[in-house]
Short mmCIF file of C-alpha atoms in Angstrom, two decimals:
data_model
loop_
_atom_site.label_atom_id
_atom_site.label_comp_id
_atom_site.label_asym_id
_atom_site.label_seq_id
_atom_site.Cartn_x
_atom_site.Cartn_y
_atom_site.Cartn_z
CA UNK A 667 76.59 89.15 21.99
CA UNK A 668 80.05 90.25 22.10
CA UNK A 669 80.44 91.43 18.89
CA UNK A 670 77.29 93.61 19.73
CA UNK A 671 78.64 94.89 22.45
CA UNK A 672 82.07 95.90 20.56
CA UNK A 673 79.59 97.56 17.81
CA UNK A 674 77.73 99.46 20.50
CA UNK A 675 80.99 100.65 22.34
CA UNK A 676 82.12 101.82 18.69
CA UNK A 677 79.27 103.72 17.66
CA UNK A 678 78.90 105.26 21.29
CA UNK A 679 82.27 105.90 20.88
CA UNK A 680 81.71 107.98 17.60
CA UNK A 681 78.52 109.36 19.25
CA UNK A 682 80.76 111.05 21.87
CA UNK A 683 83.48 112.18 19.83
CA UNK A 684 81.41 113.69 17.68
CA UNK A 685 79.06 115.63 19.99
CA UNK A 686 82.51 117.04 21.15
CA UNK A 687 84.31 118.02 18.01
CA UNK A 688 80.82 119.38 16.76
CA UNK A 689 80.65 121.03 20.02
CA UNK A 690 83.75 122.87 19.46
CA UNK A 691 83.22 123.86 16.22
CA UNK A 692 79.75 125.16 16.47
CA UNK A 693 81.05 127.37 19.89
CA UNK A 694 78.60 125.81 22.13
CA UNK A 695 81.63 124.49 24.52
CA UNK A 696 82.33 128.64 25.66
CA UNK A 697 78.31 129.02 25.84
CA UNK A 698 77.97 125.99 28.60
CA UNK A 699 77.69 127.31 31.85
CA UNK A 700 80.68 124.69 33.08
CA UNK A 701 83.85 126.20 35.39
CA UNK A 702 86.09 124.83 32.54
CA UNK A 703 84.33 124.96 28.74
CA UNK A 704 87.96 123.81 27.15
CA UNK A 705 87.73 120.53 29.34
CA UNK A 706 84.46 119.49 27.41
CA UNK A 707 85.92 119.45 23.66
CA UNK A 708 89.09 117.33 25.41
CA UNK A 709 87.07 115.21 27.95
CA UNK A 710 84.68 113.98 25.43
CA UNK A 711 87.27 113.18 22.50
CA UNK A 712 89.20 111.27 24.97
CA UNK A 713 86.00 109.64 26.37
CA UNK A 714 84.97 108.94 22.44
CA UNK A 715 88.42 107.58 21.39
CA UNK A 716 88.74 104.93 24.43
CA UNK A 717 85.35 103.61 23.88
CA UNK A 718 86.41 103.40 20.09
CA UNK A 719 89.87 101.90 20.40
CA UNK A 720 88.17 99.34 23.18
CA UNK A 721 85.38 98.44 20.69
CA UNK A 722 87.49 97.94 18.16
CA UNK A 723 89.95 95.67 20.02
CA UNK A 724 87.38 93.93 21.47
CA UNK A 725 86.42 93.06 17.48
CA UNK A 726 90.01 91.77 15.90
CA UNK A 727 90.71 89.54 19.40
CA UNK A 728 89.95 86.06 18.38
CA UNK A 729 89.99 82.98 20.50
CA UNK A 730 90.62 79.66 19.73
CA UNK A 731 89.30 76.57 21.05
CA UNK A 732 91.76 76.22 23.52
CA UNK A 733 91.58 79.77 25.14
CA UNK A 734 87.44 79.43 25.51
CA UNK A 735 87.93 76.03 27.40
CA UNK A 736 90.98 77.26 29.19
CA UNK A 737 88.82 80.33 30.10
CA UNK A 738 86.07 78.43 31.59
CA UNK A 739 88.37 76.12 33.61
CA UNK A 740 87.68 76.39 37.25
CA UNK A 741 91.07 77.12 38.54
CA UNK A 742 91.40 79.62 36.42
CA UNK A 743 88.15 81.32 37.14
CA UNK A 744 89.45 80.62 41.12
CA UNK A 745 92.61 81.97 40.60
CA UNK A 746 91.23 85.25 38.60
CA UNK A 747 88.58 86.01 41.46
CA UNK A 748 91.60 85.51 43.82
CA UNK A 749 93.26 88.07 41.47
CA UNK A 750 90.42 90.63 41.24
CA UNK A 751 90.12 89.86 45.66
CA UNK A 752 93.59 91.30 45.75
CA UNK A 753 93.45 93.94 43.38
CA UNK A 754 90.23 95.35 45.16
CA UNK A 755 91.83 95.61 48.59
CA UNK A 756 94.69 97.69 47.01
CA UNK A 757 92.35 99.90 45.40
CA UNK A 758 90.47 100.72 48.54
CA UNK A 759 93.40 101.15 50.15
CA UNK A 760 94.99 103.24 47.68
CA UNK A 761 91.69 105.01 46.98
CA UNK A 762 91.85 106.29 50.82
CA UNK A 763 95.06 107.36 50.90
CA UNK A 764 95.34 109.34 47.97
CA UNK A 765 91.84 111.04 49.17
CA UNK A 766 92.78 111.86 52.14
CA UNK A 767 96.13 113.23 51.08
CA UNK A 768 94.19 115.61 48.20
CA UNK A 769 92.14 116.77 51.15
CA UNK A 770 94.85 117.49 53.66
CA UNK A 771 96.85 118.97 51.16
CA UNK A 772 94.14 121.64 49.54
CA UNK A 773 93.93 119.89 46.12
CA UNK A 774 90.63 118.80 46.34
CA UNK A 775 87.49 120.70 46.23
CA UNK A 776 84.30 119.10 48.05
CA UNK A 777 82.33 118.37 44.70
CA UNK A 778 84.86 115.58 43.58
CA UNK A 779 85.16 114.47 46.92
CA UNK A 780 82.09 113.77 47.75
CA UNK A 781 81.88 112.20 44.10
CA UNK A 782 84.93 109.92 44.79
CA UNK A 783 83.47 108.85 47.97
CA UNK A 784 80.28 108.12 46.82
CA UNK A 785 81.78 106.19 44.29
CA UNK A 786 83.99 104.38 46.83
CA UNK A 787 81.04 104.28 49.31
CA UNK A 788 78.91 102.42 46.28
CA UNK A 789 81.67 99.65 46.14
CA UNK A 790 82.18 98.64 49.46
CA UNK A 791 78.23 98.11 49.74
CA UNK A 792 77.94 96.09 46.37
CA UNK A 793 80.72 93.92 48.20
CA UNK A 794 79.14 93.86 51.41
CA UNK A 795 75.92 92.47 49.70
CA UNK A 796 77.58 90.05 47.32
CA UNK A 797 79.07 88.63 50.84
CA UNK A 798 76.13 88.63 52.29
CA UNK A 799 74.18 86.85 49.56
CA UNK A 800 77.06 84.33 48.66
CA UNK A 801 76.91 83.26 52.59
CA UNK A 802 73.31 82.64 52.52
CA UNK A 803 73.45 80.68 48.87
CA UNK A 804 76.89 78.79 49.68
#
C-alpha cells in the first residue's frame, strides 16, 4: 500500500512537471488567460518536484522491526496526537494573525483571502465534528 502510494506520488509528480515544462516550451503558459502566466511554468515544477522528492523518500525509508512495533505503541501514538493537538492550536493561531496582518496591511487581495479562510474555516469544522463524534463513541 505504501509503496503504491510512493509510486503514485512519483508518477503524479512527473505528470505535473511535465505538463509544466511542456507548457513552457510549447508557449501555452503566455496564451492562459491567468494574471501571472510565468507563475504556471514555476508553480507546477515546484509542485512536480516535491511530490517527486516525497515519493521517492517515502521509497528508500525502511523500517525495522523495532520502529513498526515502536510505532504502534500506545504512548507513542498518545504522545504524537498530543503533538499534532499542539501544533494545530499554533497554526490557527498563527494562521489568524498573519491574515489579519496581510489584510490590514494591503498585501492581500480578497481572492486568497477568502481561499485561506475557507481553508481555515474547513479545519476548524473537520475538528469540531471529530469532537463531536469522538464524545458520542468514547
Amino acid at each position: 500500500m505504501k509503496k503504491t502510494l510512493a509510486n503514485l506520488s512519483i508518477a503524479l509528480g512527473l505528470i505535473i512537471l511535465l505538463g509544466g515544462l511542456l507548457s513552457y516550451g510549447l508557449g501555452i503558459n503566455n496564451i492562459i488567460p491567468v494574471p501571472r502566466p510565468d507563475l504556471i511554468v514555476s508553480g507546477t515544477t515546484l509542485i512536480g518536484i516535491i511530490f517527486i522528492v516525497s515519493g521517492t523518500c517515502d521509497l528508500f525509508v525502511k523500517k525495522t522491526r523495532e520502529m513498526e512495533i515502536e510505532e504502534k505503541d500506545e504512548r507513542n501514538i498518545a504522545l504524537s496526537n498530543a503533538a499534532m493537538a499542539s501544533g494545530f492550536k499554533v497554526m490557527n493561531v498563527s494562521i489568524s494573525v498573519s491574515l489579519f496582518v496581510l489584510i490590514f496591511t494591503g498585501y492581500m487581495t480578497a481572492v486568497p483571502c477568502f481561499t485561506i479562510i475557507g481553508a481555515f474555516t474547513i479545519g476548524q469544522i473537520a475538528f469540531i465534528l471529530k469532537l463531536w463524534h469522538l464524545q458520542k463513541t468514547m
